[in-house]
Amino acid sequence: MPTVFITGGSGFIGSHTCLSLLENGYDVIAIDSQINSNKFTLEKVFEVHKSSKNPTKKLFFVEGDIRDEKLLDEIFKKAILRKKPIEAVLHFAGLKSVGESIKNPIKYWDINVGGSISLFKCMQNNNCNTIVFSSSATIYGVNQKSTSLKENSSIHPINPYGENKVTIEKILKNIFDSSIKKWKIANLRYFNPIGAHSSGLIGEEPEGIPNNIFPFICQVASGKIDKLEIFGNDWPTEDGTCIRDYIHIMDLADAHKSALNYLLTKDSQFINLNIGTGIGTSVLELVETFIDINGCDFNYIFGERRSGDSPNVIANNDLATNLLDWKPKKNLKDMCRDGWLYQSNLNKEFVLNSASSNLQKLF
Ligand code: NAD
Ligand code: UFG
């Protein structure tokens, strides 16, 4: 099976995708600056992989920044020397806080767009032309309609983070158009990934106070945060709270595996795919499901609407489910249960089962 290069491999989505790829026979080289993650995550990924049916695959880790073109080039060259060249890239590395992107746009353009350009240059120089990029439903901007979003719905980012994602998609399209039948590119536009691997060993662990609803709920339920404020109950939806398309993190991880398999077996192409379940859930439904399935209770209040929010953000996922060998398998209860299991395990100390690190060194 091919070797793949994962940027941002120890982050929330990258780590679960590493696991999905290892379990499907890929060798993985991951890079991460660990600006928003830590080195234990990939140790845990390999720990979970070791207890699976076919635990033979290798997980290489390099601590570094994707803006370091020299380092990226060395990684590609080293893989060639190992006679296992990198055949594809999954590009997760970047910053993702909408609020921070408004306060510090230069940082966001530098890391997200600058980092992507370094990566694409290096891919081109090393003749690696297959990439799956982490895009976002945020590029569709404010959706006032109750209909689901299609890939050809209008693109109207409303903050620097969203602008970064649109720009990276555009750069990738320019690269694709620059050479005939060479590049294979998939932009996966994620909706709202939540939950954790069912082992409870890997999950989402944001720094500081979480911006997103699900880690916020987990921290309120664990007593770390006092109460949840639901942003508005006067939206034009059935219960007045906003509707989102929550997708289990392992379904999202598997979508990457399927997109990769698809690109590697097909001719050159450029595709945009919505990755969601196609099912809308209100904030109140999410909160009530979490409380119900986990048997815990916590305080929530209704506050003002949050600026920039849309009442309805639901994926039309027909293209992804028709094109890829993929469809989401897990439901909202699974997301709430697995996410809470991970949160509950956070206080326990992680002990490696092996004497030394699980991770291979590339250099
Ligand atoms: P995350 O912060 O958990 O993971 C991103 C990883 O990239 C982190 O481990 C971080 O340390 C690393 N990183 C950041 N800058 C880097 C750099 N310059 N060089 C190397 N590594 C760097 O975020 P995530 O939720 O796993 O998101 C992954 C990708 O998916 C991001 O590009 C994000 O914008 C996109 N996305 C996320 C969501 C979501 O809801 N989580 C939704 C849509 C799109
Ligand atoms: N919400 C609350 N209280 C909170 C946090 C959130 O009520 O404390 C509500 C929001 O108003 C929204 C819903 O919960 O209605 C979901 O909010 P999130 O912040 O979790 O997610 P968003 O859909 O607003 O945005 C997220 C990411 C974006 C990404 C987008 C993809 O933050 O970066 O999903 O659809 F682009």
mmCIF file of N, CA and C in Angstrom, residues 20 39 50 75 105 131 133 137 164 179 188-189 211 228-229 241 250 283 289 297 313-314 316 319 334 336-337 362:
data_model
loop_
_atom_site.group_PDB
_atom_site.id
_atom_site.type_symbol
_atom_site.label_atom_id
_atom_site.label_comp_id
_atom_site.label_asym_id
_atom_site.label_seq_id
_atom_site.Cartn_x
_atom_site.Cartn_y
_atom_site.Cartn_z
ATOM 1 N N SER A 20 -7.523 5.665 10.733
ATOM 2 C CA SER A 20 -8.294 5.060 9.650
ATOM 3 C C SER A 20 -7.361 4.580 8.531
ATOM 4 N N LYS A 39 2.243 15.499 21.595
ATOM 5 C CA LYS A 39 2.885 14.308 21.031
ATOM 6 C C LYS A 39 2.224 13.005 21.477
ATOM 7 N N LYS A 50 -2.501 -0.921 17.348
ATOM 8 C CA LYS A 50 -1.843 -2.180 17.736
ATOM 9 C C LYS A 50 -2.836 -3.242 18.180
ATOM 10 N N ILE A 75 11.685 15.534 3.867
ATOM 11 C CA ILE A 75 10.751 14.426 4.153
ATOM 12 C C ILE A 75 10.422 13.661 2.863
ATOM 13 N N PRO A 105 -5.499 38.474 11.364
ATOM 14 C CA PRO A 105 -5.589 37.909 10.002
ATOM 15 C C PRO A 105 -4.244 37.550 9.395
ATOM 16 N N ILE A 131 -3.739 15.071 -3.706
ATOM 17 C CA ILE A 131 -3.946 15.731 -2.408
ATOM 18 C C ILE A 131 -5.425 15.776 -2.022
ATOM 19 N N PHE A 133 -7.637 17.941 0.573
ATOM 20 C CA PHE A 133 -7.498 19.159 1.377
ATOM 21 C C PHE A 133 -8.707 19.342 2.306
ATOM 22 N N ALA A 137 -17.364 23.912 5.425
ATOM 23 C CA ALA A 137 -18.681 24.464 5.079
ATOM 24 C C ALA A 137 -18.742 25.959 5.367
ATOM 25 N N ASN A 164 -9.449 32.199 3.802
ATOM 26 C CA ASN A 164 -8.264 31.339 3.627
ATOM 27 C C ASN A 164 -8.652 30.046 2.898
ATOM 28 N N SER A 179 -1.620 22.011 -15.624
ATOM 29 C CA SER A 179 -1.029 20.870 -16.344
ATOM 30 C C SER A 179 -2.131 19.876 -16.679
ATOM 31 N N LEU A 188 -12.356 18.479 0.580
ATOM 32 C CA LEU A 188 -13.458 17.973 1.394
ATOM 33 C C LEU A 188 -13.967 19.125 2.255
ATOM 34 N N ARG A 189 -15.218 19.477 2.055
ATOM 35 C CA ARG A 189 -15.804 20.579 2.833
ATOM 36 C C ARG A 189 -16.577 19.974 4.014
ATOM 37 N N ASN A 211 -14.429 27.064 21.483
ATOM 38 C CA ASN A 211 -15.313 27.915 20.685
ATOM 39 C C ASN A 211 -16.520 27.132 20.210
ATOM 40 N N LEU A 228 -23.603 26.265 30.026
ATOM 41 C CA LEU A 228 -23.624 26.457 28.574
ATOM 42 C C LEU A 228 -24.597 27.575 28.236
ATOM 43 N N GLU A 229 -24.160 28.478 27.354
ATOM 44 C CA GLU A 229 -25.094 29.474 26.840
ATOM 45 C C GLU A 229 -25.451 29.067 25.419
ATOM 46 N N THR A 241 -33.622 27.090 18.031
ATOM 47 C CA THR A 241 -32.148 27.078 18.097
ATOM 48 C C THR A 241 -31.588 26.646 16.736
ATOM 49 N N MET A 250 -15.145 9.643 13.278
ATOM 50 C CA MET A 250 -14.631 8.471 12.550
ATOM 51 C C MET A 250 -15.274 8.340 11.173
ATOM 52 N N VAL A 283 -29.433 22.825 18.265
ATOM 53 C CA VAL A 283 -28.560 22.876 19.448
ATOM 54 C C VAL A 283 -29.267 22.205 20.631
ATOM 55 N N THR A 289 -29.865 15.141 23.729
ATOM 56 C CA THR A 289 -29.353 13.794 23.419
ATOM 57 C C THR A 289 -28.137 13.486 24.288
ATOM 58 N N ASP A 297 -26.171 15.615 33.884
ATOM 59 C CA ASP A 297 -27.029 16.801 33.831
ATOM 60 C C ASP A 297 -26.162 18.053 33.966
ATOM 61 N N VAL A 313 -27.383 24.916 8.682
ATOM 62 C CA VAL A 313 -26.214 24.530 7.877
ATOM 63 C C VAL A 313 -26.235 23.008 7.756
ATOM 64 N N ILE A 314 -26.763 22.543 6.650
ATOM 65 C CA ILE A 314 -26.897 21.090 6.436
ATOM 66 C C ILE A 314 -26.288 20.752 5.077
ATOM 67 N N ASN A 316 -25.829 18.775 1.619
ATOM 68 C CA ASN A 316 -26.329 17.812 0.650
ATOM 69 C C ASN A 316 -25.096 16.960 0.327
ATOM 70 N N LEU A 319 -23.192 13.960 -3.652
ATOM 71 C CA LEU A 319 -22.015 13.779 -4.504
ATOM 72 C C LEU A 319 -21.006 12.842 -3.835
ATOM 73 N N ASP A 334 -24.238 8.010 19.055
ATOM 74 C CA ASP A 334 -22.843 7.531 19.029
ATOM 75 C C ASP A 334 -21.882 8.699 19.260
ATOM 76 N N CYS A 336 -22.417 11.528 20.817
ATOM 77 C CA CYS A 336 -22.475 12.023 22.204
ATOM 78 C C CYS A 336 -21.819 11.046 23.166
ATOM 79 N N ARG A 337 -22.063 9.753 22.951
ATOM 80 C CA ARG A 337 -21.500 8.743 23.865
ATOM 81 C C ARG A 337 -19.971 8.702 23.748
ATOM 82 N N LEU A 362 11.849 9.363 11.113
ATOM 83 C CA LEU A 362 12.190 9.374 9.685
ATOM 84 C C LEU A 362 13.653 9.742 9.491
#
